[in-house]
Structures are given as structure tokens and as C-alpha cells.
Amino acid sequence: MKTYLILFGPPGVGKGTQGQILSKDLGIPFISSGDALREEINKKSDIAEKMCSFMNNGELVPDIVVEEFISKMLDQYPLDKGFVFDGFPRTIHQAEFLDSYLGRINVNLDAVISLLLPKEEIVKRISGRRTCERCKAVYNIYFNSFEDDAKCKKCGGNLVQREDDKEEVVIRRVEVYEEKTEPLIAYYKNKGLLIEVDALGTVEDVAKRIKEVLSDRA
Ligand code: AMP
């Protein structure tokens, strides 16, 4: 079955983790704008330097730059089975861009899953997040048993805190989310696509809830 999904919600709500689970379960590509932008930054191009300053300060990269990126990525992926997006769209402009891209290839979104979490929990989840330098696996000092010099359980790489996961930047990221991204809730509600899912609890609890709402809708 084809499934075209967007995972929506504030930073740190678990979109990346749940997106990867859905991607595996449904056999569809996982497309994360944040991961794509971080990969570009590692290439150290001119544009990378500009993007890096937006990201490290908790601001959004300008629509025009992100849209060009995403359309290049979408051109490369086989989209016949579906996709799950994480972190895109983040503004009304990006949502309209996505609508017109999907319109051109005759694809309709199936659902926008909005993950809900109280603000205090968001800051805790992000500031506790540690990412493997090598394979990008994500851990949390509050939820995983964790020692100071812990290494990645998957590849042995060093676990580091993303520059934009530091507390002062997290606070700005949440403000930017409220200002620029939250209006998308009404946008997708109007289209009848929004499904709200409680994101409190373990990864498995949330994955189960998402599976249930998707099968109710099928
Ligand atoms: P994420 O990994 O999704 O939390 O994204 C990390 C950072 O990348 C964000 O704080 C933004 O600076 C940038 N970014 C990711 N996706 C987008 C997007 N769709 N639009 C603008 N900036 C983005």
C-alpha cells in the first residue's frame, strides 16, 4: 500500500525516531530535512556556511534554500510506495511548495501526524539528547542508562551534543516553532489531514499509537 506521511511537531518530540520506525515498518523512504541540511554542512560548501549559522542559532534556514534541497531529494527518491517526512514542511510557504510538487507528480498526502508534548518535556528531551558523531544514532541521558564517557551502542562512535541542542538554542527553536510552524496545524486541519497523537511515553508506546491511528484511517 502507498503511504504518504508527514510527521509534525515541535523540536525534540520524537519525529526522527518515529519516522525511522515508520519507514522500516512500511518500507518507505524517510526524508529528514534536518539530516539533509546537516549532511550538506559537512561538505563545507559556501552555502553550507550560511545555513550553519541559521541552524546553530535555532533559526529556520530560508524557505527558498530548503525547498530547493527538498525538491532535489524528492527527484532522486523512488516515491511510488510513499514517504515519511520529518521536519518538512516548517512554514506555510513550504507546505504550499510541497502541495504543488506533489500535485505535479499526482501524489496525495495521506496524513499529517501531529505529535503532542508539554513544553517542559520538550526542553528536557532535547537538552538530554546525545547524537553519535559517526552513525547519527540518538540517545538521551534522561531515558537511556548513560555514563559520562558512553559510546554509541551501535557503532562505538563518540556521543556528542548537537550545537543546536544546547539549552539557550532550544528555547529559541521552540519560539520559532510556535511562530512559524504551528500555523501549519490549522492548514492541515482544514485539509482534513491532521491526526493528533500523544507523544508522552516510551518510543514503543508512541509507535503503537501511531500504528493504531493509521490503521483506523486505512
Ligand atoms: P531538525 O533536525 O529537524 O530539528 O532541524 C535542525 C535545524 O535545521 C532547524 O532548527 C533549522 O535551522 C534547520 N531546518 C531543518 N528543516 C528545516 C526546514 N524545513 N525549514 C527551515 N529550516 C530547517
Coordinates of N, CA and C and ligand atoms in Angstrom, one line a residue:
M1 N 0.8 -1.2 0.0 CA 0.0 0.0 0.0 C 0.9 1.3 0.0
K2 N 0.5 2.3 -0.8 CA 1.2 3.5 -0.8 C 0.9 4.4 0.5
T3 N 1.9 4.9 1.1 CA 1.6 5.8 2.3 C 2.4 7.0 2.2
Y4 N 1.8 8.2 2.2 CA 2.5 9.5 2.1 C 2.2 10.2 3.4
L5 N 3.2 10.3 4.2 CA 3.0 10.9 5.6 C 3.9 12.0 5.9
I6 N 3.4 12.9 6.7 CA 4.3 14.0 7.3 C 4.2 13.8 8.8
L7 N 5.4 13.8 9.5 CA 5.4 13.8 10.9 C 5.7 15.2 11.4
F8 N 4.8 15.7 12.2 CA 4.8 17.1 12.5 C 4.9 17.3 14.1
G9 N 5.5 18.4 14.5 CA 5.5 18.6 15.9 C 6.7 19.5 16.3
P10 N 6.8 19.9 17.6 CA 7.9 20.7 18.0 C 9.2 20.0 18.0
P11 N 10.3 20.7 18.0 CA 11.6 20.0 18.1 C 11.7 19.1 19.3
G12 N 12.3 18.0 19.1 CA 12.5 17.1 20.2 C 11.3 16.2 20.6
V13 N 10.3 16.3 19.8 CA 9.1 15.5 20.1 C 9.2 14.0 19.8
G14 N 10.2 13.7 18.9 CA 10.5 12.3 18.5 C 10.1 12.0 17.1
K15 N 10.1 13.1 16.3 CA 9.7 12.9 14.8 C 10.7 12.0 14.1
G16 N 12.0 12.2 14.4 CA 13.0 11.4 13.7 C 13.0 9.9 14.1
T17 N 12.8 9.7 15.4 CA 12.8 8.3 15.9 C 11.6 7.6 15.3
Q18 N 10.4 8.3 15.4 CA 9.2 7.6 14.9 C 9.2 7.5 13.4
G19 N 9.8 8.5 12.8 CA 9.9 8.4 11.3 C 10.7 7.3 10.8
Q20 N 11.8 7.0 11.5 CA 12.6 5.8 11.1 C 11.8 4.5 11.3
I21 N 11.1 4.5 12.4 CA 10.3 3.2 12.7 C 9.3 3.0 11.6
L22 N 8.6 4.1 11.2 CA 7.5 4.0 10.2 C 8.2 3.6 8.8
S23 N 9.3 4.2 8.6 CA 10.0 4.0 7.3 C 10.3 2.5 7.2
K24 N 10.8 1.9 8.3 CA 11.2 0.5 8.3 C 9.9 -0.4 8.2
D25 N 8.9 -0.1 9.0 CA 7.7 -0.9 9.0 C 6.9 -0.9 7.7
L26 N 6.9 0.3 7.1 CA 6.1 0.5 5.9 C 6.9 0.3 4.6
G27 N 8.2 0.2 4.7 CA 9.1 0.1 3.5 C 9.1 1.4 2.7
I28 N 9.1 2.5 3.3 CA 9.0 3.8 2.5 C 10.2 4.7 2.9
P29 N 10.6 5.6 2.0 CA 11.8 6.4 2.4 C 11.5 7.4 3.5
F30 N 12.5 7.5 4.4 CA 12.4 8.5 5.5 C 13.2 9.7 5.0
I31 N 12.5 10.9 5.0 CA 13.2 12.1 4.4 C 13.2 13.2 5.5
S32 N 14.4 13.4 6.0 CA 14.5 14.4 7.1 C 15.3 15.6 6.6
S33 N 14.6 16.8 6.6 CA 15.3 18.0 6.1 C 16.4 18.4 7.0
G34 N 16.3 18.2 8.3 CA 17.4 18.5 9.3 C 18.6 17.6 8.9
D35 N 18.4 16.3 8.7 CA 19.6 15.4 8.4 C 20.2 15.9 7.1
A36 N 19.4 16.2 6.1 CA 19.9 16.6 4.8 C 20.7 17.8 4.9
L37 N 20.2 18.8 5.7 CA 21.0 20.1 5.8 C 22.3 19.8 6.6
R38 N 22.2 19.0 7.6 CA 23.5 18.7 8.4 C 24.5 18.0 7.5
E39 N 24.0 17.1 6.6 CA 25.0 16.5 5.7 C 25.6 17.5 4.8
E40 N 24.8 18.4 4.3 CA 25.3 19.5 3.4 C 26.4 20.3 4.1
I41 N 26.1 20.6 5.4 CA 27.1 21.4 6.2 C 28.4 20.7 6.3
N42 N 28.4 19.3 6.4 CA 29.6 18.6 6.5 C 30.5 18.7 5.2
K43 N 29.8 19.1 4.1 CA 30.5 19.2 2.8 C 31.3 20.5 2.8
K44 N 31.0 21.4 3.7 CA 31.7 22.7 3.9 C 31.7 23.5 2.6
S45 N 30.5 23.6 1.9 CA 30.4 24.4 0.7 C 30.1 25.9 1.2
D46 N 30.0 26.8 0.3 CA 29.7 28.2 0.6 C 28.3 28.3 1.3
I47 N 27.4 27.7 0.6 CA 26.0 27.7 1.1 C 25.9 27.0 2.5
A48 N 26.8 26.0 2.7 CA 26.8 25.3 4.0 C 27.1 26.3 5.1
E49 N 28.0 27.2 4.9 CA 28.4 28.1 6.0 C 27.3 29.0 6.4
K50 N 26.5 29.5 5.4 CA 25.3 30.3 5.7 C 24.3 29.6 6.4
M51 N 24.0 28.3 6.0 CA 23.0 27.5 6.6 C 23.4 27.2 8.1
C52 N 24.7 27.0 8.3 CA 25.1 26.6 9.6 C 24.8 27.7 10.6
S53 N 24.9 28.9 10.2 CA 24.7 30.0 11.2 C 23.2 30.1 11.6
F54 N 22.3 29.8 10.6 CA 20.9 29.8 10.9 C 20.6 28.6 11.9
M55 N 21.2 27.5 11.6 CA 20.9 26.3 12.4 C 21.4 26.4 13.8
N56 N 22.7 26.8 13.9 CA 23.3 26.9 15.2 C 22.6 27.9 16.1
N57 N 21.9 28.9 15.5 CA 21.2 29.9 16.3 C 19.7 29.5 16.5
G58 N 19.3 28.4 16.1 CA 17.9 28.0 16.3 C 16.9 28.6 15.3
E59 N 17.4 29.3 14.3 CA 16.5 29.9 13.3 C 16.3 28.9 12.1
L60 N 15.2 29.2 11.4 CA 15.0 28.4 10.2 C 15.9 28.8 9.1
V61 N 16.3 27.8 8.3 CA 17.0 28.1 7.0 C 16.0 28.7 6.1
P62 N 16.3 29.8 5.3 CA 15.3 30.4 4.4 C 14.5 29.4 3.5
D63 N 13.2 29.6 3.4 CA 12.4 28.7 2.6 C 13.0 28.3 1.3
I64 N 13.5 29.3 0.5 CA 13.9 29.1 -0.8 C 15.0 28.1 -0.9
V65 N 15.9 28.1 0.1 CA 17.1 27.2 0.2 C 16.6 25.8 0.5
V66 N 15.7 25.7 1.5 CA 15.2 24.4 1.9 C 14.4 23.7 0.8
E67 N 13.6 24.5 0.2 CA 12.7 24.0 -0.9 C 13.5 23.4 -2.0
E68 N 14.6 24.1 -2.4 CA 15.4 23.6 -3.5 C 16.1 22.3 -3.1
F69 N 16.5 22.2 -1.9 CA 17.1 21.0 -1.3 C 16.1 19.8 -1.4
I70 N 14.9 20.1 -0.9 CA 13.9 19.0 -0.8 C 13.5 18.6 -2.2
S71 N 13.4 19.5 -3.1 CA 12.9 19.1 -4.4 C 14.0 18.3 -5.1
K72 N 15.3 18.6 -4.9 CA 16.4 17.8 -5.4 C 16.3 16.4 -4.8
M73 N 16.1 16.3 -3.5 CA 16.0 15.0 -2.8 C 14.8 14.2 -3.4
L74 N 13.7 14.8 -3.5 CA 12.5 14.1 -4.0 C 12.7 13.6 -5.4
D75 N 13.4 14.4 -6.2 CA 13.7 14.0 -7.6 C 14.5 12.7 -7.6
Q76 N 15.3 12.5 -6.6 CA 16.1 11.3 -6.5 C 15.5 10.0 -6.0
Y77 N 14.5 10.2 -5.1 CA 13.9 9.1 -4.4 C 12.8 8.4 -5.2
P78 N 12.7 7.1 -5.1 CA 11.5 6.4 -5.8 C 10.3 6.7 -4.8
L79 N 9.3 7.4 -5.3 CA 8.2 7.8 -4.4 C 7.0 6.9 -4.7
D80 N 7.2 5.8 -5.4 CA 6.0 5.0 -5.8 C 5.3 4.3 -4.6
K81 N 6.1 4.1 -3.5 CA 5.5 3.4 -2.4 C 5.0 4.4 -1.3
G82 N 5.6 5.6 -1.3 CA 5.3 6.6 -0.3 C 6.5 7.3 0.2
F83 N 6.3 8.0 1.4 CA 7.4 8.6 2.1 C 7.0 9.0 3.5
V84 N 7.9 9.2 4.3 CA 7.6 9.8 5.6 C 8.6 11.0 5.8
F85 N 8.0 12.2 6.0 CA 8.8 13.4 6.1 C 9.0 13.7 7.6
D86 N 10.2 14.2 7.9 CA 10.4 14.7 9.3 C 11.1 16.1 9.1
G87 N 10.4 17.1 9.7 CA 11.0 18.4 9.7 C 10.7 19.3 8.5
F88 N 9.9 18.7 7.6 CA 9.5 19.5 6.4 C 8.0 19.1 6.2
P89 N 7.1 20.1 5.9 CA 7.4 21.5 5.8 C 7.4 22.1 7.2
R90 N 8.0 23.3 7.3 CA 8.0 24.0 8.6 C 7.4 25.4 8.5
T91 N 7.0 25.8 7.3 CA 6.3 27.1 7.2 C 5.2 26.9 6.2
I92 N 4.2 27.8 6.2 CA 3.1 27.8 5.2 C 3.7 27.8 3.8
H93 N 4.7 28.6 3.6 CA 5.3 28.7 2.2 C 5.8 27.3 1.8
Q94 N 6.5 26.6 2.7 CA 7.0 25.3 2.4 C 5.8 24.3 2.1
A95 N 4.8 24.4 2.9 CA 3.6 23.5 2.7 C 3.0 23.7 1.3
E96 N 2.9 25.0 0.9 CA 2.3 25.3 -0.4 C 3.3 24.7 -1.5
F97 N 4.6 24.9 -1.2 CA 5.6 24.4 -2.2 C 5.4 22.8 -2.3
L98 N 5.2 22.2 -1.2 CA 5.1 20.7 -1.2 C 3.8 20.3 -2.0
D99 N 2.7 21.0 -1.7 CA 1.4 20.7 -2.4 C 1.7 20.8 -3.9
S100 N 2.4 21.8 -4.3 CA 2.5 22.0 -5.8 C 3.4 20.9 -6.3
Y101 N 4.5 20.6 -5.6 CA 5.4 19.5 -6.1 C 4.6 18.2 -6.2
L102 N 3.8 17.8 -5.1 CA 3.1 16.6 -5.1 C 2.0 16.6 -6.2
G103 N 1.4 17.7 -6.4 CA 0.4 17.9 -7.4 C 1.0 17.5 -8.8
R104 N 2.2 17.9 -9.1 CA 2.8 17.7 -10.4 C 3.1 16.2 -10.6
I105 N 3.3 15.4 -9.5 CA 3.6 14.0 -9.7 C 2.4 13.2 -9.3
N106 N 1.2 13.8 -9.1 CA 0.0 13.1 -8.8 C 0.0 12.3 -7.5
V107 N 0.5 12.9 -6.5 CA 0.6 12.2 -5.2 C -0.3 13.0 -4.2
N108 N -1.1 12.3 -3.4 CA -1.9 13.0 -2.4 C -1.3 12.6 -1.0
L109 N -1.2 13.5 -0.1 CA -0.8 13.2 1.2 C -1.9 12.3 1.9
D110 N -1.5 11.3 2.7 CA -2.5 10.5 3.4 C -2.8 11.1 4.8
A111 N -1.7 11.6 5.5 CA -2.0 12.1 6.8 C -0.8 12.9 7.3
V112 N -1.1 13.8 8.2 CA -0.1 14.6 8.9 C -0.2 14.2 10.3
I113 N 0.8 13.5 10.9 CA 0.7 13.1 12.2 C 1.3 14.1 13.1
S114 N 0.5 14.7 14.0 CA 1.0 15.8 14.8 C 1.3 15.2 16.2
L115 N 2.6 15.2 16.6 CA 3.0 14.6 17.9 C 2.9 15.7 18.9
L116 N 2.2 15.4 20.0 CA 2.0 16.4 21.1 C 2.7 16.1 22.4
L117 N 3.4 17.2 22.9 CA 4.2 17.0 24.1 C 4.2 18.3 24.9
P118 N 4.1 18.3 26.2 CA 4.2 19.5 27.0 C 5.6 20.2 26.9
K119 N 5.6 21.5 26.9 CA 6.8 22.3 26.7 C 8.0 21.9 27.6
E120 N 7.7 21.6 28.9 CA 8.8 21.3 29.8 C 9.5 20.0 29.3
E121 N 8.7 19.1 28.9 CA 9.2 17.8 28.4 C 10.0 18.0 27.1
I122 N 9.7 18.9 26.3 CA 10.4 19.2 25.1 C 11.8 19.6 25.4
V123 N 12.0 20.6 26.3 CA 13.3 21.1 26.6 C 14.1 20.0 27.3
K124 N 13.5 19.1 28.1 CA 14.2 18.0 28.7 C 14.7 17.0 27.7
R125 N 13.8 16.7 26.8 CA 14.2 15.7 25.7 C 15.3 16.2 24.9
I126 N 15.3 17.5 24.5 CA 16.3 18.0 23.6 C 17.6 18.2 24.3
S127 N 17.5 18.8 25.5 CA 18.8 19.1 26.1 C 19.5 17.8 26.6
G128 N 18.7 16.8 26.8 CA 19.3 15.5 27.2 C 19.8 14.6 26.0
R129 N 19.5 15.1 24.8 CA 19.8 14.3 23.6 C 21.3 14.3 23.3
R130 N 21.8 13.1 23.0 CA 23.2 13.0 22.6 C 23.2 12.2 21.3
T131 N 24.0 12.6 20.3 CA 24.0 12.0 19.0 C 25.3 11.4 18.7
C132 N 25.3 10.2 18.1 CA 26.6 9.6 17.7 C 27.2 10.4 16.6
E133 N 28.5 10.7 16.8 CA 29.2 11.5 15.8 C 29.3 10.8 14.4
R134 N 29.4 9.4 14.5 CA 29.6 8.6 13.3 C 28.3 8.2 12.6
C135 N 27.5 7.5 13.4 CA 26.3 6.9 12.7 C 25.0 7.7 12.9
K136 N 25.1 8.7 13.7 CA 23.9 9.6 14.0 C 22.8 9.0 14.8
A137 N 23.1 7.9 15.5 CA 22.1 7.3 16.4 C 21.9 8.2 17.5
V138 N 20.6 8.3 18.0 CA 20.3 9.3 19.0 C 20.0 8.6 20.4
Y139 N 20.5 9.2 21.4 CA 20.3 8.7 22.8 C 19.8 9.8 23.7
N140 N 19.4 9.5 24.9 CA 19.0 10.6 25.8 C 19.5 10.3 27.2
I141 N 20.2 11.2 27.8 CA 20.8 11.0 29.1 C 19.7 10.8 30.2
Y142 N 18.5 11.3 30.0 CA 17.5 11.1 31.0 C 16.7 9.8 30.8
F143 N 16.7 9.2 29.6 CA 15.9 8.0 29.4 C 16.8 6.7 29.1
N144 N 18.0 6.9 28.7 CA 18.8 5.7 28.5 C 19.8 5.6 29.7
S145 N 20.2 4.4 30.1 CA 21.2 4.4 31.2 C 22.5 4.9 30.5
F146 N 23.1 5.8 31.2 CA 24.1 6.6 30.5 C 25.3 7.0 31.4
E147 N 26.5 6.7 30.9 CA 27.7 7.1 31.7 C 28.4 8.3 30.9
D148 N 29.2 9.1 31.6 CA 29.7 10.3 31.0 C 30.5 10.0 29.7
D149 N 31.3 8.9 29.7 CA 32.1 8.6 28.5 C 31.5 7.6 27.7
A150 N 30.1 7.5 27.7 CA 29.4 6.4 27.0 C 29.7 6.5 25.5
K151 N 29.7 5.4 24.8 CA 30.0 5.3 23.4 C 28.7 4.8 22.7
C152 N 28.6 5.0 21.4 CA 27.4 4.5 20.7 C 27.3 3.0 20.8
K153 N 26.1 2.5 21.1 CA 25.9 1.1 21.3 C 25.9 0.4 19.9
K154 N 25.6 1.2 18.8 CA 25.6 0.5 17.5 C 26.9 0.5 16.8
C155 N 27.7 1.6 17.0 CA 29.0 1.6 16.2 C 30.2 2.0 17.0
G156 N 30.0 2.3 18.3 CA 31.2 2.6 19.2 C 31.6 4.0 19.0
G157 N 30.9 4.8 18.2 CA 31.3 6.2 18.0 C 31.1 7.1 19.2
N158 N 31.7 8.3 19.2 CA 31.6 9.2 20.3 C 30.2 9.8 20.3
L159 N 29.6 10.0 21.5 CA 28.3 10.7 21.6 C 28.5 12.1 22.0
V160 N 27.9 13.0 21.2 CA 28.1 14.4 21.4 C 26.7 15.1 21.4
Q161 N 26.7 16.4 21.9 CA 25.5 17.2 21.9 C 25.5 18.1 20.7
R162 N 24.4 18.0 19.9 CA 24.4 18.9 18.7 C 24.4 20.3 19.2
E163 N 25.1 21.2 18.4 CA 25.2 22.6 18.8 C 23.9 23.2 19.1
D164 N 22.9 22.9 18.3 CA 21.5 23.5 18.4 C 20.7 22.7 19.5
D165 N 21.3 21.8 20.2 CA 20.5 21.1 21.3 C 20.9 21.7 22.6
K166 N 21.8 22.8 22.6 CA 22.1 23.4 23.9 C 21.0 24.3 24.3
E167 N 20.8 24.4 25.7 CA 19.5 24.9 26.2 C 19.1 26.3 25.6
E168 N 20.1 27.2 25.5 CA 19.6 28.6 25.0 C 19.1 28.5 23.6
V169 N 19.7 27.6 22.8 CA 19.3 27.5 21.4 C 17.9 26.8 21.3
V170 N 17.7 25.8 22.2 CA 16.5 25.0 22.3 C 15.3 26.0 22.5
I171 N 15.5 26.9 23.4 CA 14.5 27.9 23.8 C 14.1 28.7 22.5
R172 N 15.1 29.1 21.8 CA 14.8 29.9 20.5 C 14.1 28.9 19.5
R173 N 14.5 27.7 19.4 CA 13.9 26.7 18.4 C 12.4 26.6 18.7
V174 N 12.1 26.5 20.0 CA 10.7 26.3 20.4 C 9.9 27.6 20.0
E175 N 10.5 28.8 20.3 CA 9.8 30.0 19.9 C 9.6 30.1 18.4
V176 N 10.6 29.7 17.6 CA 10.5 29.7 16.1 C 9.4 28.7 15.7
Y177 N 9.3 27.6 16.4 CA 8.3 26.6 16.1 C 6.9 27.2 16.3
E178 N 6.7 27.9 17.4 CA 5.4 28.4 17.7 C 5.0 29.5 16.7
E179 N 6.0 30.3 16.3 CA 5.7 31.4 15.5 C 5.5 31.0 14.0
K180 N 6.4 30.2 13.5 CA 6.4 29.9 12.1 C 5.8 28.5 11.7
T181 N 5.9 27.6 12.6 CA 5.5 26.2 12.2 C 4.1 25.8 12.7
E182 N 3.8 26.3 13.9 CA 2.4 26.0 14.4 C 1.3 26.3 13.5
P183 N 1.3 27.4 12.7 CA 0.2 27.7 11.9 C -0.1 26.6 10.9
L184 N 0.8 25.7 10.7 CA 0.5 24.5 9.8 C -0.5 23.6 10.4
I185 N -0.8 23.7 11.7 CA -1.8 22.8 12.3 C -3.1 23.1 11.7
A186 N -3.5 24.4 11.6 CA -4.7 24.8 11.0 C -4.8 24.5 9.5
Y187 N -3.6 24.7 8.9 CA -3.5 24.5 7.4 C -3.9 23.0 7.1
Y188 N -3.3 22.1 7.9 CA -3.6 20.7 7.5 C -4.9 20.2 8.1
K189 N -5.4 20.9 9.2 CA -6.7 20.5 9.8 C -7.8 20.9 8.7
N190 N -7.6 22.0 8.1 CA -8.6 22.4 7.1 C -8.6 21.4 5.9
K191 N -7.5 20.8 5.6 CA -7.5 19.8 4.5 C -7.9 18.4 5.0
G192 N -8.3 18.3 6.3 CA -8.8 17.0 6.8 C -7.6 16.0 7.0
L193 N -6.4 16.5 7.1 CA -5.3 15.5 7.1 C -4.7 15.3 8.5
L194 N -5.0 16.2 9.4 CA -4.3 16.2 10.7 C -4.8 15.1 11.7
I195 N -3.8 14.4 12.2 CA -4.2 13.4 13.2 C -3.3 13.7 14.4
E196 N -3.9 13.9 15.6 CA -3.0 14.2 16.8 C -2.7 12.9 17.6
V197 N -1.5 12.8 18.0 CA -1.0 11.7 18.7 C -0.2 12.1 19.9
D198 N -0.6 11.6 21.1 CA 0.1 11.9 22.4 C 1.5 11.3 22.3
A199 N 2.6 12.2 22.4 CA 3.9 11.7 22.3 C 4.6 11.5 23.6
L200 N 3.9 11.5 24.7 CA 4.4 11.1 26.0 C 4.5 9.6 26.1
G201 N 5.6 9.1 26.8 CA 5.7 7.7 27.0 C 6.9 7.2 26.3
T202 N 7.1 5.9 26.2 CA 8.3 5.3 25.6 C 8.1 5.4 24.1
V203 N 9.3 5.1 23.4 CA 9.3 5.1 21.9 C 8.3 4.1 21.4
E204 N 8.3 2.9 22.1 CA 7.4 1.8 21.7 C 5.9 2.2 21.9
D205 N 5.6 2.9 23.0 CA 4.2 3.4 23.2 C 3.7 4.3 22.1
V206 N 4.6 5.2 21.8 CA 4.2 6.2 20.8 C 4.1 5.5 19.4
A207 N 5.0 4.6 19.1 CA 5.0 3.9 17.8 C 3.7 3.1 17.7
K208 N 3.2 2.5 18.8 CA 2.0 1.8 18.8 C 0.8 2.7 18.5
R209 N 0.8 3.8 19.2 CA -0.3 4.8 19.0 C -0.4 5.2 17.5
I210 N 0.8 5.5 16.9 CA 0.8 5.9 15.5 C 0.2 4.8 14.6
K211 N 0.7 3.6 14.9 CA 0.2 2.5 14.1 C -1.3 2.4 14.2
E212 N -1.8 2.5 15.4 CA -3.3 2.4 15.6 C -4.1 3.5 14.8
V213 N -3.6 4.7 14.9 CA -4.3 5.8 14.2 C -4.3 5.6 12.7
L214 N -3.1 5.1 12.2 CA -3.0 4.9 10.8 C -3.9 3.7 10.3
S215 N -4.0 2.7 11.2 CA -4.9 1.6 10.7 C -6.3 1.9 10.8
D216 N -6.7 2.8 11.8 CA -8.1 3.3 11.9 C -8.5 4.0 10.6
R217 N -7.4 4.7 10.1 CA -7.7 5.6 8.9 C -7.7 4.9 7.6
A218 N -7.1 3.7 7.6 CA -6.9 3.0 6.3 C -8.2 2.5 5.7
Ligands
AMP1 P1 15.8 19.3 12.9 O1 16.9 18.3 12.8 O2 14.6 18.9 12.1 O3 15.5 19.8 14.3 O4 16.4 20.6 12.2 C1 17.5 21.3 12.7 C2 17.6 22.7 12.1 O5 17.7 22.6 10.7 C3 16.4 23.6 12.3 O6 16.5 24.2 13.6 C4 16.6 24.6 11.2 O7 17.6 25.5 11.4 C5 17.0 23.7 10.0 N1 15.9 23.1 9.3 C6 15.5 21.8 9.2 N2 14.4 21.6 8.5 C7 14.1 22.9 8.0 C8 13.0 23.4 7.3 N3 12.1 22.6 6.8 N4 13.0 24.7 7.1 C9 13.9 25.6 7.6 N5 14.9 25.1 8.3 C10 15.0 23.8 8.6

